[in-house]
Amino acid sequence: RATGVAPRPPRAGGGPPAAEAAAEEEPVEVFDPSKEPGVTLPLLYFDPAGFAKPGDREGFRNLRAAELKHGRVAMLASAGAVVQHFVKFPLPGFDDPMLAKGLGAVVSPPASFGFGALFLLSGVLELFVWTDDQSKQPGDFGDPLGLGQYTIDMRNKELNNGRAAMFAALGIMSAEILTGKDAMEQVGFAGAF
């Protein structure tokens, strides 16, 4: 019987209309970097240059891995800048009171040999041991001591401490270049204990 209404074209999926309507209305979750760990007080989500783009999960993963790595190195560098003032190796050649400290040790033997060994060791660890596993979060190399501390709270603390340490290491190195004093001499400790 003719009704004067054109028949509807068949649906693209060929399935029942209710199932297709539900599939069309299902929201697609877009990756949002402002919902990731590290968004804490006082700055909350802070990306003024817009490096972390919404929807770019892989790009954010690379940025977060770099942030964690730089933060961990800066924490060690800041602690090392303080410890090297007080601790000296009891080895021949290291007992000279005129031996350079701080950044000057990097270019003066025998300390420069230690820097070379440290550089090679960190390269081997970076390339062969601490490799990124795509099935884990960036920077997650397991829990070798079984402490069970890979929580959101501990991840936020690590990120914030790493961010502070990056500024601390930069400040220590800048002040040493400008004044010639190591980290502890900057705050008034002239001699070793």
Coordinates of C-alpha atoms in Angstrom, one line a residue:
R1 CA 0.0 0.0 0.0
A2 CA 1.4 3.4 -0.9
T3 CA 1.5 6.0 1.9
G4 CA 3.4 8.7 0.3
V5 CA 6.3 8.4 2.8
A6 CA 9.7 7.3 1.4
P7 CA 11.1 4.2 3.2
R8 CA 14.0 4.7 5.5
P9 CA 17.4 3.6 4.1
P10 CA 18.9 0.6 5.9
R11 CA 21.1 1.4 8.9
A12 CA 24.8 1.3 8.5
G13 CA 25.4 -1.4 11.1
G14 CA 22.4 -3.4 10.1
G15 CA 21.6 -4.1 13.8
P16 CA 18.5 -3.2 15.7
P17 CA 17.8 0.5 15.9
A18 CA 18.0 0.7 19.7
A19 CA 21.5 -0.9 19.9
E20 CA 22.8 1.4 17.2
A21 CA 21.3 4.5 19.0
A22 CA 23.0 3.5 22.2
A23 CA 26.4 3.0 20.4
E24 CA 26.1 6.4 18.8
E25 CA 25.3 8.1 22.1
E26 CA 28.1 6.3 24.1
P27 CA 30.6 9.1 25.1
V28 CA 34.2 8.5 24.1
E29 CA 36.5 9.3 27.0
V30 CA 39.2 11.7 25.9
F31 CA 42.5 11.6 27.8
D32 CA 42.7 14.6 30.2
P33 CA 46.2 15.3 31.6
S34 CA 44.7 17.4 34.4
K35 CA 43.3 14.2 35.9
E36 CA 46.6 12.5 36.3
P37 CA 48.8 12.1 39.4
G38 CA 50.9 15.2 40.1
V39 CA 48.0 17.7 40.1
T40 CA 48.3 18.9 43.7
L41 CA 48.1 22.1 45.7
P42 CA 49.1 24.9 45.5
L43 CA 49.3 25.0 41.7
L44 CA 46.9 22.2 40.8
Y45 CA 47.3 21.5 37.0
F46 CA 50.1 23.7 35.8
D47 CA 51.1 23.6 32.1
P48 CA 51.2 27.2 31.0
A49 CA 53.1 26.3 27.8
G50 CA 50.5 23.7 26.8
F51 CA 52.9 20.8 26.3
A52 CA 50.4 18.2 27.6
K53 CA 47.6 18.2 25.1
P54 CA 44.2 16.7 25.9
G55 CA 43.8 13.4 24.1
D56 CA 47.5 12.9 23.6
R57 CA 48.1 10.0 26.1
E58 CA 51.4 8.9 24.5
G59 CA 52.8 12.4 24.4
F60 CA 51.9 12.9 28.1
R61 CA 53.5 9.5 29.0
N62 CA 56.8 10.7 27.4
L63 CA 56.6 14.0 29.3
R64 CA 55.8 12.3 32.6
A65 CA 58.6 9.8 32.2
A66 CA 61.1 12.7 31.5
E67 CA 59.7 14.6 34.5
L68 CA 60.2 11.6 36.8
K69 CA 63.7 10.9 35.5
H70 CA 64.8 14.5 35.8
G71 CA 63.3 14.8 39.3
R72 CA 65.0 11.6 40.5
V73 CA 68.4 12.7 39.1
A74 CA 67.9 16.2 40.7
M75 CA 67.0 14.7 44.1
L76 CA 70.3 12.7 44.0
A77 CA 72.3 15.7 42.7
S78 CA 70.9 18.0 45.5
A79 CA 71.7 15.4 48.2
G80 CA 75.1 14.7 46.6
A81 CA 76.0 18.4 46.6
V82 CA 75.5 18.5 50.3
V83 CA 77.1 15.1 51.1
Q84 CA 80.3 15.8 49.1
H85 CA 81.1 18.7 51.4
F86 CA 81.4 16.4 54.4
V87 CA 82.4 13.0 53.0
K88 CA 85.7 12.4 51.3
F89 CA 87.0 9.1 49.8
P90 CA 89.8 7.7 51.9
L91 CA 91.7 6.7 48.8
P92 CA 95.1 7.9 47.6
G93 CA 94.8 11.2 45.7
F94 CA 91.5 12.1 47.3
D95 CA 93.0 13.2 50.5
D96 CA 94.5 16.4 49.0
P97 CA 92.9 19.4 50.7
M98 CA 93.3 21.4 47.5
L99 CA 91.3 18.8 45.5
A100 CA 88.4 20.5 43.8
K101 CA 84.9 20.1 45.3
G102 CA 81.5 20.6 43.8
L103 CA 81.3 21.2 40.1
G104 CA 85.0 21.7 39.9
A105 CA 85.5 18.0 40.7
V106 CA 84.0 17.0 37.4
V107 CA 87.0 18.4 35.4
S108 CA 89.9 17.8 37.8
P109 CA 91.5 14.4 38.2
P110 CA 91.2 12.1 40.1
A111 CA 87.6 13.1 40.7
S112 CA 86.9 13.4 36.9
F113 CA 87.7 9.6 36.6
G114 CA 84.8 9.0 39.0
F115 CA 82.5 11.2 37.0
G116 CA 83.5 9.2 33.9
A117 CA 82.7 5.9 35.6
L118 CA 79.4 7.3 36.9
F119 CA 78.5 8.5 33.4
L120 CA 79.2 5.1 31.9
L121 CA 77.3 3.2 34.7
S122 CA 74.3 5.4 34.4
G123 CA 74.3 5.0 30.6
V124 CA 74.3 1.2 31.0
L125 CA 71.5 1.3 33.5
E126 CA 69.5 3.6 31.4
L127 CA 69.8 1.5 28.2
F128 CA 69.6 -2.0 29.6
V129 CA 68.2 -2.1 33.1
W130 CA 65.7 0.8 33.7
T131 CA 63.9 0.4 30.4
D132 CA 60.3 1.8 30.0
D133 CA 57.6 -0.9 30.1
Q134 CA 54.5 0.3 28.2
S135 CA 52.3 -1.9 30.3
K136 CA 53.2 0.0 33.5
Q137 CA 52.9 3.6 34.5
P138 CA 55.8 5.9 33.5
G139 CA 58.7 5.5 36.0
D140 CA 57.3 2.3 37.5
F141 CA 60.2 -0.1 37.8
G142 CA 58.5 -2.4 40.3
D143 CA 58.8 -2.7 44.1
P144 CA 62.0 -4.6 44.7
L145 CA 61.7 -4.2 48.5
G146 CA 58.0 -5.1 48.6
L147 CA 57.0 -1.9 50.5
G148 CA 53.8 -1.5 48.6
Q149 CA 54.2 2.2 48.3
Y150 CA 53.3 2.7 44.7
T151 CA 50.1 4.7 45.6
I152 CA 48.7 7.9 44.2
D153 CA 49.8 9.7 47.4
M154 CA 53.4 8.5 47.1
R155 CA 53.5 9.2 43.4
N156 CA 52.3 12.8 44.1
K157 CA 55.0 13.2 46.7
E158 CA 57.7 11.9 44.4
L159 CA 56.6 14.3 41.6
N160 CA 56.5 17.3 44.0
N161 CA 59.8 16.5 45.6
G162 CA 61.4 16.0 42.2
R163 CA 60.0 19.3 41.0
A164 CA 61.5 21.1 44.0
A165 CA 64.8 19.2 43.6
M166 CA 65.1 20.4 40.0
F167 CA 65.0 24.0 41.2
A168 CA 67.3 23.2 44.1
A169 CA 69.9 21.6 41.9
L170 CA 69.7 24.4 39.4
G171 CA 70.1 26.9 42.3
I172 CA 73.1 25.0 43.8
M173 CA 74.9 24.8 40.5
S174 CA 74.2 28.5 39.5
A175 CA 75.3 29.8 42.9
E176 CA 78.5 27.7 42.7
I177 CA 79.3 28.9 39.2
L178 CA 78.8 32.5 40.4
T179 CA 80.6 32.4 43.7
G180 CA 82.9 29.4 43.6
K181 CA 81.4 28.1 46.8
D182 CA 79.9 24.6 47.1
A183 CA 76.4 24.0 48.4
M184 CA 77.2 24.0 52.1
E185 CA 79.6 27.0 51.8
Q186 CA 76.7 28.9 50.3
V187 CA 74.8 28.6 53.6
G188 CA 77.8 29.3 55.9
F189 CA 79.5 25.9 56.5
A190 CA 83.1 26.7 55.7
G191 CA 84.8 23.5 56.7
A192 CA 84.0 19.8 57.0
F193 CA 82.9 18.4 60.4

